[in-house]
């Protein structure tokens, strides 16, 4: 077997890192963002979502108030920003989506791309259910009297029975809630037309969808700060408790929040970055976007807890009795709070419009990333824009049909399975470890820095490279192991235990994405061995 044949076999497993865009055959010309602002707004719309409003403030007060920023900032600078920059720069350098970028950089780790796209597919299926709830609440806000004002203390029960029609378990799915199903259809139609013509459409839509939530957030913030009891709510949000830093769960929460809110390890940032001009300064963009994301989370806490402080004062309750996280904050606690204000319909409308736009941005960017990734795998076929639109339509229709199961009377149980297992934090941590090792050591941190210098004209601060090689994989590994040790099976509302087959479905959700990586590595190694034996013999 001569040297040329040996290098051919090696190339099938790992790309040696030549300038990709100039050494390979020319692909069909790729669309690009019309300008930098479109890219900035698209990424901002994706990462600044519902988690900034309903998860970060709750975690902050739960984990020691102001001291929570210590582990949060540590994870931000050692994991969040480095991974964010890594994925965006990969997309910009290769001009490829979440799978084919790994095929060009390091084919051995192409399974990372497949696994991340499975996560994106699952996320798109269940995340849009939140928009269906928000639309139903928005339409209810136009009534002469708000439903949650009528039921007052029975509102939690009302929410589950009226809005969700909740059954007594996952084994009793019940009927489809057709009002929710129509709201779900509306959400999918909006999502489709936001991205139906690729980045030409997306780039224009984000001018409104990415900026309007900020306007609503400022309006709600100003209103909240003028309410009686707002100061108590903010103190509750930020009052420091240094003793909480000794609790490992606080650090776990900080790390998980970074992964959830920065959209890393899903390939979405890679797809969005792939539409950049080659010489765009993605390093500067990424740092500014990450800081904007964290600042938005911080400010959102003031908007939320000022209103919760008002609600607690009006009802004579401790703030801990009204503070909730996740959908409970958006669809139970906050609506009850605005119902106590003057002009409650107005503030409810403002709030749910903000929720819809925050969710819609994230949702259609997930779909854009998925379509981009598949299109890049078959560029000749999807160069025809009609084929791309049909692909998007097929994904949306299929996801809508799956989503119908989650708007049944037992749909919330299935929604929680998707949230807990299909988009598992442990899966994202595993992907973070692998892609850091891949770029930092297998492909080479210095080689990636050379690629970045070729794009932006200078080498970024070396700290990023050291994070890829040392800090990010080490911290993510510790967090991953801690997650395994602290793992507890999902309980709906902390009381309902799923049947064994419910947990089995959840396990299949997780394995369907994580197993993509080792299976692909095994496939490539066996293929390389087969080629070696063929040439050797």
PDB file of N, CA and C in Angstrom, residues 498-507:
ATOM      1  N   UNK A 498     -44.600   8.414  36.751  1.00  0.00           N
ATOM      2  CA  UNK A 498     -44.962   7.823  35.465  1.00  0.00           C
ATOM      3  C   UNK A 498     -44.908   6.296  35.543  1.00  0.00           C
ATOM      4  N   UNK A 499     -45.688   5.610  34.717  1.00  0.00           N
ATOM      5  CA  UNK A 499     -45.547   4.148  34.619  1.00  0.00           C
ATOM      6  C   UNK A 499     -44.202   3.797  33.992  1.00  0.00           C
ATOM      7  N   UNK A 500     -43.810   2.544  34.096  1.00  0.00           N
ATOM      8  CA  UNK A 500     -42.490   2.130  33.616  1.00  0.00           C
ATOM      9  C   UNK A 500     -42.296   2.441  32.141  1.00  0.00           C
ATOM     10  N   UNK A 501     -43.367   2.274  31.351  1.00  0.00           N
ATOM     11  CA  UNK A 501     -43.219   2.521  29.919  1.00  0.00           C
ATOM     12  C   UNK A 501     -43.069   4.008  29.615  1.00  0.00           C
ATOM     13  N   UNK A 502     -43.550   4.876  30.518  1.00  0.00           N
ATOM     14  CA  UNK A 502     -43.328   6.311  30.349  1.00  0.00           C
ATOM     15  C   UNK A 502     -41.853   6.649  30.483  1.00  0.00           C
ATOM     16  N   UNK A 503     -41.212   6.063  31.501  1.00  0.00           N
ATOM     17  CA  UNK A 503     -39.773   6.277  31.668  1.00  0.00           C
ATOM     18  C   UNK A 503     -38.983   5.629  30.531  1.00  0.00           C
ATOM     19  N   UNK A 504     -39.492   4.513  30.012  1.00  0.00           N
ATOM     20  CA  UNK A 504     -38.826   3.860  28.878  1.00  0.00           C
ATOM     21  C   UNK A 504     -38.847   4.763  27.646  1.00  0.00           C
ATOM     22  N   UNK A 505     -39.982   5.424  27.406  1.00  0.00           N
ATOM     23  CA  UNK A 505     -40.074   6.370  26.286  1.00  0.00           C
ATOM     24  C   UNK A 505     -39.088   7.516  26.492  1.00  0.00           C
ATOM     25  N   UNK A 506     -39.024   8.020  27.725  1.00  0.00           N
ATOM     26  CA  UNK A 506     -38.074   9.088  28.026  1.00  0.00           C
ATOM     27  C   UNK A 506     -36.645   8.657  27.779  1.00  0.00           C
ATOM     28  N   UNK A 507     -36.310   7.429  28.186  1.00  0.00           N
ATOM     29  CA  UNK A 507     -34.965   6.920  27.946  1.00  0.00           C
ATOM     30  C   UNK A 507     -34.647   6.802  26.469  1.00  0.00           C
TER      31      UNK A 507
END
